[in-house]
Amino acid sequence: MSDGRRYVTDAEKLEVAKEQAREGAREGGIPIGAALFDADGRLLGSGHNRRVQHDDPSVHGETDAFRNAGRQRSYRDTTMVTTLSPCWYCSGLVRQFGIGRVVVGEAENFVGGHDWLAEHGTEVVVLDDPELISMMKDFIELNPALWNEDIGED
């Protein structure tokens, strides 16, 4: 999955996740994307929420990126970049595998477990990217039932 390129800044890494979110939207799914990077900023894997496309509630953006990265000996020095604050399910994945750093594109439309991750030693950076805030806000307004399904609300 790696393209061999080094993504140095969090903004560069977020662009990878943003493109995944856009792809998810183009496919008719939920516009949430993610990417996992190694300590040198090389892309290990990227993905997007495919719950709708695969009729599989476990395919969140972070889990898709994680699966696409393949097995790693250790995740301690990796960075998970996600367009939206990770839900409890995805926050659990970060904790379970010891991913050392999480970059959150936005936490205005949804606040998941990123504070919990920080409290337990994960470095968390929240960027509150205006494009992502707008993208998610628009999606939620146009698709409230689908959004509520995605976050486990009735």
Short mmCIF file of C-alpha atoms in Angstrom, two decimals:
data_model
loop_
_atom_site.label_atom_id
_atom_site.label_comp_id
_atom_site.label_asym_id
_atom_site.label_seq_id
_atom_site.Cartn_x
_atom_site.Cartn_y
_atom_site.Cartn_z
CA MET A 1 0.00 0.00 0.00
CA SER A 2 2.93 2.33 0.55
CA ASP A 3 3.73 4.75 -2.23
CA GLY A 4 7.32 5.11 -0.97
CA ARG A 5 6.84 8.82 -0.27
CA ARG A 6 7.55 10.42 3.12
CA TYR A 7 4.71 12.51 4.50
CA VAL A 8 6.44 14.92 6.87
CA THR A 9 3.71 17.15 8.30
CA ASP A 10 0.40 16.24 9.89
CA ALA A 11 -1.31 18.31 7.19
CA GLU A 12 0.31 16.17 4.46
CA LYS A 13 -0.76 13.00 6.23
CA LEU A 14 -4.28 14.35 6.69
CA GLU A 15 -4.56 14.90 2.93
CA VAL A 16 -4.23 11.13 2.44
CA ALA A 17 -7.09 10.51 4.88
CA LYS A 18 -9.16 13.31 3.31
CA GLU A 19 -8.89 11.72 -0.11
CA GLN A 20 -10.09 8.47 1.40
CA ALA A 21 -13.08 10.30 2.92
CA ARG A 22 -13.88 11.82 -0.47
CA GLU A 23 -13.67 8.36 -2.05
CA GLY A 24 -16.11 7.02 0.52
CA ALA A 25 -18.54 9.82 -0.32
CA ARG A 26 -18.18 9.14 -4.06
CA GLU A 27 -19.05 5.49 -3.37
CA GLY A 28 -22.23 6.51 -1.53
CA GLY A 29 -20.83 5.76 1.90
CA ILE A 30 -19.93 7.72 5.00
CA PRO A 31 -17.14 10.25 4.33
CA ILE A 32 -14.60 9.18 6.94
CA GLY A 33 -11.06 8.32 5.90
CA ALA A 34 -7.92 7.23 7.69
CA ALA A 35 -4.28 6.37 7.08
CA LEU A 36 -1.56 4.66 9.11
CA PHE A 37 2.02 5.93 8.84
CA ASP A 38 5.31 4.62 10.16
CA ALA A 39 7.76 6.66 12.26
CA ASP A 40 9.45 8.00 9.11
CA GLY A 41 6.16 9.24 7.66
CA ARG A 42 5.79 6.46 5.11
CA LEU A 43 2.25 5.36 4.36
CA LEU A 44 1.57 1.84 5.60
CA GLY A 45 -2.09 1.70 4.62
CA SER A 46 -5.12 3.87 4.04
CA GLY A 47 -8.84 3.27 3.90
CA HIS A 48 -12.29 4.64 4.45
CA ASN A 49 -15.55 3.79 6.11
CA ARG A 50 -17.14 1.06 3.96
CA ARG A 51 -20.02 0.04 6.22
CA VAL A 52 -22.58 0.86 3.52
CA GLN A 53 -20.57 -0.40 0.56
CA HIS A 54 -19.69 -3.76 2.16
CA ASP A 55 -22.81 -4.11 4.32
CA ASP A 56 -20.34 -4.69 7.16
CA PRO A 57 -20.61 -2.62 10.36
CA SER A 58 -16.98 -3.31 11.29
CA VAL A 59 -15.40 -1.52 8.31
CA HIS A 60 -14.73 1.92 9.77
CA GLY A 61 -12.09 4.20 8.24
CA GLU A 62 -9.48 3.37 10.87
CA THR A 63 -10.08 -0.38 10.69
CA ASP A 64 -9.88 -0.29 6.90
CA ALA A 65 -6.55 1.58 7.01
CA PHE A 66 -5.27 -0.78 9.72
CA ARG A 67 -6.18 -3.87 7.69
CA ASN A 68 -4.67 -2.41 4.53
CA ALA A 69 -1.40 -1.73 6.36
CA GLY A 70 -0.91 -5.42 7.03
CA ARG A 71 0.87 -6.90 10.02
CA GLN A 72 3.49 -4.77 11.73
CA ARG A 73 5.93 -6.00 14.33
CA SER A 74 5.01 -3.06 16.56
CA TYR A 75 2.61 -0.15 16.27
CA ARG A 76 4.17 1.98 19.02
CA ASP A 77 5.90 4.33 16.57
CA THR A 78 3.03 4.57 14.11
CA THR A 79 0.57 7.42 13.57
CA MET A 80 -3.10 6.88 12.77
CA VAL A 81 -4.54 9.85 10.93
CA THR A 82 -8.32 10.01 10.79
CA THR A 83 -10.66 12.62 9.39
CA LEU A 84 -13.02 12.39 12.39
CA SER A 85 -12.53 11.79 16.10
CA PRO A 86 -12.34 7.99 16.43
CA CYS A 87 -15.39 6.21 17.84
CA TRP A 88 -14.99 3.89 20.82
CA TYR A 89 -14.53 0.90 18.53
CA CYS A 90 -11.65 2.55 16.66
CA SER A 91 -10.23 4.06 19.84
CA GLY A 92 -10.13 0.51 21.19
CA LEU A 93 -8.15 -0.59 18.14
CA VAL A 94 -5.60 2.16 18.80
CA ARG A 95 -5.26 1.08 22.45
CA GLN A 96 -5.25 -2.66 21.71
CA PHE A 97 -2.34 -2.39 19.30
CA GLY A 98 -0.49 0.45 21.04
CA ILE A 99 -0.59 2.94 18.17
CA GLY A 100 1.50 5.75 19.61
CA ARG A 101 -0.01 8.79 17.95
CA VAL A 102 -3.38 9.82 16.54
CA VAL A 103 -4.05 12.87 14.37
CA VAL A 104 -7.72 13.86 14.27
CA GLY A 105 -8.92 15.92 11.32
CA GLU A 106 -11.96 17.23 13.16
CA ALA A 107 -13.78 16.76 16.44
CA GLU A 108 -16.54 19.32 16.11
CA ASN A 109 -19.28 17.14 14.59
CA PHE A 110 -18.45 14.08 16.69
CA VAL A 111 -16.32 13.56 19.77
CA GLY A 112 -15.27 9.95 20.08
CA GLY A 113 -12.57 8.51 22.30
CA HIS A 114 -9.62 10.76 21.53
CA ASP A 115 -9.56 12.28 25.05
CA TRP A 116 -9.59 8.76 26.52
CA LEU A 117 -6.67 7.82 24.28
CA ALA A 118 -4.72 10.88 25.45
CA GLU A 119 -5.46 10.03 29.09
CA HIS A 120 -3.91 6.60 28.49
CA GLY A 121 -0.67 7.77 26.90
CA THR A 122 -1.46 8.12 23.21
CA GLU A 123 -0.28 11.39 21.72
CA VAL A 124 -3.35 13.05 20.20
CA VAL A 125 -3.38 16.06 17.88
CA VAL A 126 -6.73 17.60 16.87
CA LEU A 127 -6.51 19.80 13.76
CA ASP A 128 -10.19 20.88 13.38
CA ASP A 129 -9.80 21.22 9.61
CA PRO A 130 -12.55 23.52 8.21
CA GLU A 131 -13.06 21.44 5.06
CA LEU A 132 -13.64 18.28 7.10
CA ILE A 133 -15.94 20.05 9.56
CA SER A 134 -18.05 21.24 6.63
CA MET A 135 -17.98 17.87 4.83
CA MET A 136 -19.16 15.98 7.91
CA LYS A 137 -21.75 18.59 8.90
CA ASP A 138 -23.27 18.47 5.41
CA PHE A 139 -23.29 14.67 5.41
CA ILE A 140 -24.99 14.47 8.82
CA GLU A 141 -27.66 17.00 7.80
CA LEU A 142 -28.42 15.12 4.57
CA ASN A 143 -28.20 11.59 6.04
CA PRO A 144 -29.27 11.66 9.71
CA ALA A 145 -30.52 8.06 9.82
CA LEU A 146 -27.36 6.67 8.24
CA TRP A 147 -25.19 8.79 10.52
CA ASN A 148 -27.07 7.65 13.63
CA GLU A 149 -26.66 4.05 12.50
CA ASP A 150 -22.93 4.59 12.09
CA ILE A 151 -22.48 5.97 15.60
CA GLY A 152 -24.83 3.46 17.22
CA GLU A 153 -27.66 5.84 17.98
CA ASP A 154 -31.35 5.02 17.54
#
